CSV table of C-alpha atoms and ligand atoms in Angstrom, one decimal:
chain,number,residue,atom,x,y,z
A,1,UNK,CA,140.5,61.7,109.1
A,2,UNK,CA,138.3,63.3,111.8
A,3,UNK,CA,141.4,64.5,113.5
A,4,UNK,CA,142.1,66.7,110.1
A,5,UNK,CA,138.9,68.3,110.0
A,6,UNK,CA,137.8,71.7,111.7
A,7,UNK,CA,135.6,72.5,114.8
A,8,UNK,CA,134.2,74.5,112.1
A,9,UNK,CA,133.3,72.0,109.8
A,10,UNK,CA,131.1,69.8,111.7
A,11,UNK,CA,128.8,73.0,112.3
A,12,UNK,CA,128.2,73.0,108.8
A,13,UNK,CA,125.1,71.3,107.1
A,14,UNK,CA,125.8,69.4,103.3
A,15,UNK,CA,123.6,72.0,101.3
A,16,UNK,CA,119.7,69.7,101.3
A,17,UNK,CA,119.1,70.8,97.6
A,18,UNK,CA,122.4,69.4,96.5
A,19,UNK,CA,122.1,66.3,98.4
A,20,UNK,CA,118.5,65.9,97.1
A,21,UNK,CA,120.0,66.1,93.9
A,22,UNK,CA,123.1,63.5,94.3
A,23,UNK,CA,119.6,61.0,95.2
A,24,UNK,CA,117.8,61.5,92.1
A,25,UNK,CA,121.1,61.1,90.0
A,26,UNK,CA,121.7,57.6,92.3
A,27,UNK,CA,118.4,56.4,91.6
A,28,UNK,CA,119.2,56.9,88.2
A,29,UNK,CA,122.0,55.3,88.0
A,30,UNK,CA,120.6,52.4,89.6
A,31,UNK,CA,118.0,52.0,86.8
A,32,UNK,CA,114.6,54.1,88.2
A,33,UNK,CA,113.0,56.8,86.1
A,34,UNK,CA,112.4,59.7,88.5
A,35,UNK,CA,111.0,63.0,88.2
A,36,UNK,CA,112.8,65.7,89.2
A,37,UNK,CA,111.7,68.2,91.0
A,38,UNK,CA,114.7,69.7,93.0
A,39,UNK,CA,116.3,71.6,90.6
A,40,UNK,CA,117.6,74.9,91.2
A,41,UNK,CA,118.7,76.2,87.6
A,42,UNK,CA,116.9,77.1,85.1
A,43,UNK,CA,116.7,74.2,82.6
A,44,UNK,CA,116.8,76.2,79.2
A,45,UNK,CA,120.7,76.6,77.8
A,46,UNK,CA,122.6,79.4,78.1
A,47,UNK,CA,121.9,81.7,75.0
A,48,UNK,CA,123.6,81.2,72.0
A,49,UNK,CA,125.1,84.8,72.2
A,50,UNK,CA,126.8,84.7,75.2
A,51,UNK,CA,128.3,81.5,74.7
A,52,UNK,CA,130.0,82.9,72.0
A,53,UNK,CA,130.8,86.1,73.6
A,54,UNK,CA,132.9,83.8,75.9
A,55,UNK,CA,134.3,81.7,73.3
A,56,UNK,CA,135.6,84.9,71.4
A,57,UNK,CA,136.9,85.9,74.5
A,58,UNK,CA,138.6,83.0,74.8
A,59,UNK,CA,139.9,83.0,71.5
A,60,UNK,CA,141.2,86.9,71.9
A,61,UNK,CA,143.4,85.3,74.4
A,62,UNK,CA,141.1,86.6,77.3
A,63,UNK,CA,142.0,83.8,79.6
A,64,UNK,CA,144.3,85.8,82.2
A,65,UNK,CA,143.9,86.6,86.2
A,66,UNK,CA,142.0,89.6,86.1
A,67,UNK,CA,141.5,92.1,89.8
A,68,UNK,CA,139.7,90.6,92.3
A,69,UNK,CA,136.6,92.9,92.1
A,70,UNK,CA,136.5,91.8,88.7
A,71,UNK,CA,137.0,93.5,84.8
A,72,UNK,CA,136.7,97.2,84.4
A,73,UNK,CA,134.1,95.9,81.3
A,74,UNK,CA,131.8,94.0,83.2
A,75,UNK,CA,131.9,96.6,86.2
A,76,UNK,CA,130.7,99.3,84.3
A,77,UNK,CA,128.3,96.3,82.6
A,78,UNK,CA,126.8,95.8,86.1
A,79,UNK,CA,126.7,99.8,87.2
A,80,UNK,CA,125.1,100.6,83.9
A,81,UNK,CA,122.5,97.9,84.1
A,82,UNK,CA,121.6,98.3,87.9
A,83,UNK,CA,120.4,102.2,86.7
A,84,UNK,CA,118.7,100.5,83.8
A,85,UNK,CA,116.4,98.0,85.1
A,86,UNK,CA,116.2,98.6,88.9
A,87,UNK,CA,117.1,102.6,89.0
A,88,UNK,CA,119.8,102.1,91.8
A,89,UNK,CA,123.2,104.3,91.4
A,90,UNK,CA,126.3,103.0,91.8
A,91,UNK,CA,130.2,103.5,90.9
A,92,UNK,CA,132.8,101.2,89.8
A,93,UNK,CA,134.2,101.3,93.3
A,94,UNK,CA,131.0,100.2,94.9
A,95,UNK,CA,130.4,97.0,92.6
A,96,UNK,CA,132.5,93.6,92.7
A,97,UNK,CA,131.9,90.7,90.0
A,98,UNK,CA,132.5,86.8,92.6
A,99,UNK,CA,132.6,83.3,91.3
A,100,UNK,CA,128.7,83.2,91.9
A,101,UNK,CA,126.5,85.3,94.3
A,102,UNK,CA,127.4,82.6,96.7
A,103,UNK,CA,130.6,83.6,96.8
A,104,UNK,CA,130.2,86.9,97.3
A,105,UNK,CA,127.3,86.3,100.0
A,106,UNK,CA,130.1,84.3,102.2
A,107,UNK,CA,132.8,87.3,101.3
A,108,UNK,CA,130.3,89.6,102.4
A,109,UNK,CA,129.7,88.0,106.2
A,110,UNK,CA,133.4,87.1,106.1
A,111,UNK,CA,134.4,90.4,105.7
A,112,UNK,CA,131.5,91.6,108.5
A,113,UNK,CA,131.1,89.3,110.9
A,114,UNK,CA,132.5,88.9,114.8
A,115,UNK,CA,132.0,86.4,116.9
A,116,UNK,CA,128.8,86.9,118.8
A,117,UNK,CA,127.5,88.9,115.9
A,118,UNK,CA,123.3,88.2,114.6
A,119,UNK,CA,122.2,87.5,111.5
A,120,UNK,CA,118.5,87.8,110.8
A,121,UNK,CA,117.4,85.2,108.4
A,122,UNK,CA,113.6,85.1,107.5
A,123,UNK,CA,112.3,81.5,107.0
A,124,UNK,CA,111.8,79.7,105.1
A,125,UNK,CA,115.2,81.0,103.7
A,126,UNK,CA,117.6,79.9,100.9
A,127,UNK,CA,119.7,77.1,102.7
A,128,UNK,CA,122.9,77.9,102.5
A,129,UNK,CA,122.6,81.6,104.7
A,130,UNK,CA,122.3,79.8,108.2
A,131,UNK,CA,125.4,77.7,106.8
A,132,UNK,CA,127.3,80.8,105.6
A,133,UNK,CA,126.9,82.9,108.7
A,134,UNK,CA,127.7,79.8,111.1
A,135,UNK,CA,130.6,79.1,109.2
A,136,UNK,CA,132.1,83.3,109.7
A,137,UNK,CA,131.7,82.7,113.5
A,138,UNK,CA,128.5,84.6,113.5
A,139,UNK,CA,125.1,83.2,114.8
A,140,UNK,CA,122.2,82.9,112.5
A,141,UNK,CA,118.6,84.0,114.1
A,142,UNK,CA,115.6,82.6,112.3
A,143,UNK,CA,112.9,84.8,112.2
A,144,UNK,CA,109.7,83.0,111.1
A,145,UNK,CA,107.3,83.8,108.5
A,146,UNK,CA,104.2,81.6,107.6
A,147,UNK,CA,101.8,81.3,104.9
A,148,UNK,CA,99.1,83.2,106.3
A,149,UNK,CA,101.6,86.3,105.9
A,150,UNK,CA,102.6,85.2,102.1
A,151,UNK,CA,105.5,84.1,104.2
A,152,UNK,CA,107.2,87.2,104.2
A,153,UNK,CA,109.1,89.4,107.1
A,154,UNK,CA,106.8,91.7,108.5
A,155,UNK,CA,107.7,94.6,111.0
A,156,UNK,CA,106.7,93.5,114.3
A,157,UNK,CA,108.6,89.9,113.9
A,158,UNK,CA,111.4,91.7,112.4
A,159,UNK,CA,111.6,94.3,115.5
A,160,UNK,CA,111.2,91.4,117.9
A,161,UNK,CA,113.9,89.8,116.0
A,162,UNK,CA,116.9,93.1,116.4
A,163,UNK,CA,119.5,93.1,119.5
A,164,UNK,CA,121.9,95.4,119.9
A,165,UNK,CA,124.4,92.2,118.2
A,166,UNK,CA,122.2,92.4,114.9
A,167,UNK,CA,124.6,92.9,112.0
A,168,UNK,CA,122.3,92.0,108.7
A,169,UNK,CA,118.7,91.7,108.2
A,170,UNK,CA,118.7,89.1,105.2
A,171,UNK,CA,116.2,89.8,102.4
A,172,UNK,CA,115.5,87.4,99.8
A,173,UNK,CA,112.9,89.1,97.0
A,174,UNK,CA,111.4,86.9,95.2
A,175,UNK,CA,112.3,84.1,97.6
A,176,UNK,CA,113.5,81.0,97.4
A,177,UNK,CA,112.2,78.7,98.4
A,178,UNK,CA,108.7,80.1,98.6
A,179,UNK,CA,108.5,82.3,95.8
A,180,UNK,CA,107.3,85.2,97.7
A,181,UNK,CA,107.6,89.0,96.3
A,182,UNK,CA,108.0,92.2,98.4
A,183,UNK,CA,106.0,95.1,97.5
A,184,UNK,CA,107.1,98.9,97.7
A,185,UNK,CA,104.7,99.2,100.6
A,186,UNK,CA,105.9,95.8,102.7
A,187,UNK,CA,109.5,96.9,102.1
A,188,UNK,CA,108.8,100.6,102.8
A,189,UNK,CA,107.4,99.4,106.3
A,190,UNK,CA,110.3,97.3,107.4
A,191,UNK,CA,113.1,99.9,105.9
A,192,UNK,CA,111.4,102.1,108.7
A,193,UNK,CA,112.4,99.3,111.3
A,194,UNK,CA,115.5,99.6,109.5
A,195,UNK,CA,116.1,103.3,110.4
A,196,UNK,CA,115.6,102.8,113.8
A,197,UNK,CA,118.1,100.7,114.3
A,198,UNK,CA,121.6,102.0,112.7
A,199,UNK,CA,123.6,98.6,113.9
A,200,UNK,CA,121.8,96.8,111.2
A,201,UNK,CA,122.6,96.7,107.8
A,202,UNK,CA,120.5,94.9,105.1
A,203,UNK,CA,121.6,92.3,102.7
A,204,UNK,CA,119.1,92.2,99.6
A,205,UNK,CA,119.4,88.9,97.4
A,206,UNK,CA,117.8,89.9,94.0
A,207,UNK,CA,118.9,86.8,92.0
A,208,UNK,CA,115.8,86.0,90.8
A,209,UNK,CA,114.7,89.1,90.3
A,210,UNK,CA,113.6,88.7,86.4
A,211,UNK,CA,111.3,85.7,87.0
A,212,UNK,CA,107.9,87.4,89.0
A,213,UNK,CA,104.6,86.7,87.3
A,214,UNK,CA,101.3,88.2,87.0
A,215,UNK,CA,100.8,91.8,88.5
A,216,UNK,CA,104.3,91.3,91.0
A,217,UNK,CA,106.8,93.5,90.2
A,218,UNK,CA,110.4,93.5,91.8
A,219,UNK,CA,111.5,96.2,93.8
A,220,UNK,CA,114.3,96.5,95.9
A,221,UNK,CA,114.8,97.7,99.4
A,222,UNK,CA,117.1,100.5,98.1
A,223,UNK,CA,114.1,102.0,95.7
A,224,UNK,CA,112.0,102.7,98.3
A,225,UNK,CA,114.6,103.4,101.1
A,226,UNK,CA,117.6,105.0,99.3
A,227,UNK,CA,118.8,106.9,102.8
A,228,UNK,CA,120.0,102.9,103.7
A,229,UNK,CA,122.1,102.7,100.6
A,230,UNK,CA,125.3,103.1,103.7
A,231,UNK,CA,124.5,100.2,105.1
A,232,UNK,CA,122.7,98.2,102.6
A,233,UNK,CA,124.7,95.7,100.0
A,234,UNK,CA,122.3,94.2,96.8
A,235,UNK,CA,123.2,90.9,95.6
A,236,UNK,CA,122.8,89.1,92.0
A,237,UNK,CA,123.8,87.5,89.3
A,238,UNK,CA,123.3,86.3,85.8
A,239,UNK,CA,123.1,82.6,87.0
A,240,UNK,CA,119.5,82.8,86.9
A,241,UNK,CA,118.2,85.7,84.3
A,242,UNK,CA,120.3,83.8,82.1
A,243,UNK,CA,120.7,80.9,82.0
A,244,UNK,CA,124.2,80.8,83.8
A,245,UNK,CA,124.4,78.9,86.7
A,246,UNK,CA,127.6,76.9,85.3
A,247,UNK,CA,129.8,79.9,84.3
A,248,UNK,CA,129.6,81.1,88.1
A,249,UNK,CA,129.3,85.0,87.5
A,250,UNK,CA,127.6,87.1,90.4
A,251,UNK,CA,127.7,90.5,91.4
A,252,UNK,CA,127.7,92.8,94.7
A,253,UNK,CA,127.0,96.5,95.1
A,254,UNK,CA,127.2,98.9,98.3
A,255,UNK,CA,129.3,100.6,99.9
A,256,UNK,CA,132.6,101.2,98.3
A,257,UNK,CA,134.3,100.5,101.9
A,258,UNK,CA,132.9,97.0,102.2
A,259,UNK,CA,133.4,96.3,98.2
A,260,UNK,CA,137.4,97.1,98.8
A,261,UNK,CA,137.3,94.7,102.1
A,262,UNK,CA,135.4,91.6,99.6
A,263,UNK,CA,137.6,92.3,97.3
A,264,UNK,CA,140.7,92.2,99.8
A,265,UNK,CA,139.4,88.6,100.9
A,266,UNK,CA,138.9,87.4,97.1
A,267,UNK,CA,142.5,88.7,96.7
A,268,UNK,CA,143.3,86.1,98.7
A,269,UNK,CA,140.9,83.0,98.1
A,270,UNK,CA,139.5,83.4,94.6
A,271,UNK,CA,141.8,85.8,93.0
A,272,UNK,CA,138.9,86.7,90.6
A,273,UNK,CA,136.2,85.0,88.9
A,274,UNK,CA,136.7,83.6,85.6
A,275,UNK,CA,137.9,86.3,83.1
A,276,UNK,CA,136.1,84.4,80.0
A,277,UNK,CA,133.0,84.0,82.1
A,278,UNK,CA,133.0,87.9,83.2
A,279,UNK,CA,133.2,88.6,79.4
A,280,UNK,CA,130.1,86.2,78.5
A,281,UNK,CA,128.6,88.2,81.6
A,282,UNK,CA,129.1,91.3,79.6
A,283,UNK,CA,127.5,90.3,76.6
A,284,UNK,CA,124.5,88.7,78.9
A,285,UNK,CA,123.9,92.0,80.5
A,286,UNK,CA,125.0,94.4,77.7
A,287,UNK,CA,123.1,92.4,74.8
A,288,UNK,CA,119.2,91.3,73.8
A,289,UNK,CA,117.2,90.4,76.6
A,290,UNK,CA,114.5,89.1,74.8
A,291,UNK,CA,115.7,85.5,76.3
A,292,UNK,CA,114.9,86.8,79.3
A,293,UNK,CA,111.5,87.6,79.2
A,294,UNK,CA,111.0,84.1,77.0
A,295,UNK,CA,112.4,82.7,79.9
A,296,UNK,CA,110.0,84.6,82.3
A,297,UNK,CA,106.5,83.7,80.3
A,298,UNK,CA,107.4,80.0,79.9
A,299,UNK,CA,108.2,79.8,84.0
A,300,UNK,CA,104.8,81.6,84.4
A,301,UNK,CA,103.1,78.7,82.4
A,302,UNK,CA,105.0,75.7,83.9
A,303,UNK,CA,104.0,77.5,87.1
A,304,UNK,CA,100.7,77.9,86.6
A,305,UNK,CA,100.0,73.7,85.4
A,306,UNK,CA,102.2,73.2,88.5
A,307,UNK,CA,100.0,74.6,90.7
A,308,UNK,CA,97.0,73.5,89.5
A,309,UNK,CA,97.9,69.9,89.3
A,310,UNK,CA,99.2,70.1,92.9
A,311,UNK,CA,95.9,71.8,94.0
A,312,UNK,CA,94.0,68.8,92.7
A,313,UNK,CA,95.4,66.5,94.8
A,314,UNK,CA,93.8,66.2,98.6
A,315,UNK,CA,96.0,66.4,101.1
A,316,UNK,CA,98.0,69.3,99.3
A,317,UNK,CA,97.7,73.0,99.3
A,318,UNK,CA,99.6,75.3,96.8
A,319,UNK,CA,99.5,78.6,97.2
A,320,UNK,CA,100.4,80.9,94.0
A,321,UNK,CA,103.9,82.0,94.2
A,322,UNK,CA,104.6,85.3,92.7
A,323,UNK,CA,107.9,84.9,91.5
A,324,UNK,CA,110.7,82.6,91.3
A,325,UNK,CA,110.6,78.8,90.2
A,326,UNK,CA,109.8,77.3,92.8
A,327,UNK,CA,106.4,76.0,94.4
A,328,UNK,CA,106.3,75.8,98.1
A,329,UNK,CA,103.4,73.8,99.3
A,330,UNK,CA,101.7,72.5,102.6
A,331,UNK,CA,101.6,68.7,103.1
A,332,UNK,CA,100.1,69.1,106.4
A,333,UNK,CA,97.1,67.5,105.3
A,334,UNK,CA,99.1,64.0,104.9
A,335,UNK,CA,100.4,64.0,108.3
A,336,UNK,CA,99.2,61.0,109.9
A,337,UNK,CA,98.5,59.2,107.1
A,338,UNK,CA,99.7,55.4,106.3
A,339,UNK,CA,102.1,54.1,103.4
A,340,UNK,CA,102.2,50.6,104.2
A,341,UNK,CA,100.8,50.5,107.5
A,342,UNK,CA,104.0,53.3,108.2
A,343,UNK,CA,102.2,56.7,109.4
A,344,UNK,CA,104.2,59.9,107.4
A,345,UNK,CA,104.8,61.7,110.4
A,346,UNK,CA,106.3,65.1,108.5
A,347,UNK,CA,107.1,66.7,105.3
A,348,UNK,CA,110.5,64.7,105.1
A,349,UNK,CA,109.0,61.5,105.4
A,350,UNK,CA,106.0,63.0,102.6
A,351,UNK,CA,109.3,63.8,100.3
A,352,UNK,CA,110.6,59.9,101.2
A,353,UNK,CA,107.1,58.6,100.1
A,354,UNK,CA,106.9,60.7,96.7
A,355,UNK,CA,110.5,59.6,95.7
A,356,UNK,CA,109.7,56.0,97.0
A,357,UNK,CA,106.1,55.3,95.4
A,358,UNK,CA,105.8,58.2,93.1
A,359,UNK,CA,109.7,58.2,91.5
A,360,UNK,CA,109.1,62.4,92.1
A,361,UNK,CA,112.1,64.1,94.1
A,362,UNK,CA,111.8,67.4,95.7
A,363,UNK,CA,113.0,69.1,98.7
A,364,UNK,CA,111.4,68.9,102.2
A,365,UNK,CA,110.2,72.7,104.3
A,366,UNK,CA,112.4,71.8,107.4
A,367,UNK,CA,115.1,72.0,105.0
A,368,UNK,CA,114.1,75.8,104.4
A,369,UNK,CA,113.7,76.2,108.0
A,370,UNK,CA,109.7,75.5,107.5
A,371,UNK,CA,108.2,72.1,108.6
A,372,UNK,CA,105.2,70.8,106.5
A,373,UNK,CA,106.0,71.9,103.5
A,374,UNK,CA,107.7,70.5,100.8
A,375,UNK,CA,109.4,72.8,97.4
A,376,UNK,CA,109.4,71.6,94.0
A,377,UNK,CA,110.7,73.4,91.0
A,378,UNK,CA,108.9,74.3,88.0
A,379,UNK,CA,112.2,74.5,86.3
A,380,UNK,CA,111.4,71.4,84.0
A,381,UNK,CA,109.5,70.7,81.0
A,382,UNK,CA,105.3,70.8,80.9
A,383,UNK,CA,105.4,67.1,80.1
A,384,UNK,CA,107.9,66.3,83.5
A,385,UNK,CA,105.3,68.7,85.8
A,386,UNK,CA,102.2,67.0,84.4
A,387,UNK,CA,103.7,63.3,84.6
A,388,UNK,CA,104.8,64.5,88.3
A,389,UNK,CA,101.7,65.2,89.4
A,390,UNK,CA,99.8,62.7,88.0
A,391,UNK,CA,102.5,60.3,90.0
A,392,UNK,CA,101.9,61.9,93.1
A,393,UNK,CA,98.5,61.8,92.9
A,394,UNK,CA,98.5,58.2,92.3
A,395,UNK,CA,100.9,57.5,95.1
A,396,UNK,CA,98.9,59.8,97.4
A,397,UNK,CA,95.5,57.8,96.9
A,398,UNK,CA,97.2,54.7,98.2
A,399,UNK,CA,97.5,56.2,101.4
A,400,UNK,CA,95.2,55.1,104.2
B,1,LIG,N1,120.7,83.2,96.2
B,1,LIG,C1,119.6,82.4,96.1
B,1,LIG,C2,118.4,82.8,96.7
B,1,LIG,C3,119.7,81.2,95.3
B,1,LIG,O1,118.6,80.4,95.2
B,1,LIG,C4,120.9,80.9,94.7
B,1,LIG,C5,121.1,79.6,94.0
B,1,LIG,O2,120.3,78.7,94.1
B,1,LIG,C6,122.0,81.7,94.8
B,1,LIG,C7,121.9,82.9,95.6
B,1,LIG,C8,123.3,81.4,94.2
B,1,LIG,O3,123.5,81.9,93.0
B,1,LIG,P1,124.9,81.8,92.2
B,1,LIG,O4,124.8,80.7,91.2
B,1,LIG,O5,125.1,83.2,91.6
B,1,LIG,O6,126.0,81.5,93.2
């Protein structure tokens, strides 16, 4: 078999989140009752009026190829919603509707990349960029962000991070895995790296745009720096806002010239998303959004017990993330410390213990590309965050 597979291949990583996830449902299987924090979808259905705006479309016979940058309908959907809600301006010609963001995120390196060419990924980062970029012959350069910086990109590490090879600065606001938010003012100041350096274009990923709490608000790059919009491409989806992970609907906008190439590469991989999911994708972005801002208040609450009952526990410290559903906090403090005379010498061996003695999965840092930390998502009931923490407290006060 080894023979069959690609050089390719064995450069690529199995994504840590869906591997974490195959675990829980083992365990499971096997008879354990485990907590599960790993999830990366929201756990709420998908609204009752965009299922049926798909089954209608099924039922109008709606269940053909349709082009590969997607329906005229959900096109116009998508440009008419991006003016909306984040005031960007965009044609037809400069959006495309993939089979996911994912998707479209691989189309858009594909489409980009050379051999040699960089790829700035701030970390901790969403695990499946390093993979993408590796996997499009280009090489992925981690620039670091830690907590005492809200674990965002700022300009100096980003400057430090550009060569003349740079292709794409890769923004993820609000970030998974660490739930961090740019502000105008943080993306105003790298955007001005940005002009400095016309090689480098700048992916934003928005997806979970919709889901920042408290005073954060979502901005993208493009609000504050609309002189990029020729070498910027923005990134989303409905996976998230609504509920939608399963019916694989993302969208891309930029420049119309990389659009046509994306689409020229889903002409011939993909063909086209699925025509009955694009037209439950119209009624998602076209219809109420009330469910979305349900959906918002109820991950701010989860969020909050989360991090308190993770703050009570010594050994652990959460900070507040502002968006996202995601917590991303440090285990430092259990370094060193002994589960059955066995020291836990890092986060992965904290996230071993917790699923061992606490029956609570989640995902380690160095997964994200950040060591001592673990993430855990508050995309689960109240009653699974409280029982969660109250099991990893109990686990943690056997240590030694
Ligand atoms: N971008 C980020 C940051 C994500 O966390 C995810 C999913 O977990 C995606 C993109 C993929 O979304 P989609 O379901 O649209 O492929």
């Amino acid at each position: 078999m080894s023979a069959l597979l690609s050089h390719t291949l064995s450069k690529v990583k199995p994504s840590p989140s869906i591997a974490a996830k195959a675990r829980v449902d083992q365990l499971r299987a096997e008879g354990r009752a485990i907590i599960d924090f790993t999830l990366g979808e929201p756990d709420f259905s998908t609204p009752a009026h965009i299922v049926q705006a798909g089954v209608a479309a099924a039922l109008a016979g709606e269940t053909k190829y349709t082009g590969s940058a997607g329906t005229p309908a959900l096109r116009s959907a998508i440009v008419a919603k991006l003016a909306r809600e984040n005031d960007l301006a965009f044609t037809v010609e400069q959006v495309i509707v993939g089979s996911g963001a994912k998707s479209l995120i691989f189309n858009a390196f594909a489409a980009t990349l050379n051999a040699g060419d960089e790829v700035i990924i701030p970390a901790p980062y969403w695990v499946s960029y390093p993979d993408m970029v590796v996997l499009n012959g280009g090489t992925p350069v981690i620039a670091d962000c830690d907590a005492s910086s809200g674990f965002k990109l700022t300009p100096p590490v980003l400057e430090a991070a550009i060569t003349p090879q740079t292709r794409w600065l890769v923004l993820n606001t609000p970030n998974n895995p660490s739930g961090a938010v740019y502000s105008r003012s943080e993306l105003q100041a790298l955007c001005d790296v940005l002009r400095r350096h016309p090689q480098v274009w700048v992916m934003t990923d928005e997806i979970y745009e919709h889901f920042v709490y408290g005073l954060a608000r979502h901005v993208s790059p493009l609000n504050v720096a609309p002189d990029l919009a020729e070498r910027a491409l923005v990134i989303n989806g409905v996976s998230k806002a609504y509920a939608m992970t399963g019916w694989r609907i993302g969208y891309a906008a930029g420049p119309a010239a990389l659009v046509k190439a994306m689409a020229l590469l889903a002409s011939q991989t993909t063909t086209c998303a699925s025509a009955i999911s694009q037209a439950a994708a119209v009624a998602a972005l076209e219809g109420p959004q009330a469910c979305v801002q349900e959906a918002r208040r109820t991950f701010q609450e989860r969020r909050d017990a989360m991090v308190k009952g993770l703050n009570a526990i010594a050994g652990i410290h959460c900070a507040v993330p502002d968006g996202a559903f995601y917590v991303f906090p440090s285990v430092a403090g259990l370094a060193g410390r002994c589960a059955g005379g066995q020291a836990l010498r890092d986060d992965t061996d904290v996230a071993r213990f917790l699923l061992d003695a606490a029956g609570v999965a989640c995902v380690d840092g160095s997964s994200y590309g950040m060591p001592s930390f673990l993430r855990l998502s508050f995309a689960t009931s109240l009653a699974q965050i409280a029982e969660g923490c109250k099991a990893i407290s109990e686990a943690i006060a056997t240590l030694r």
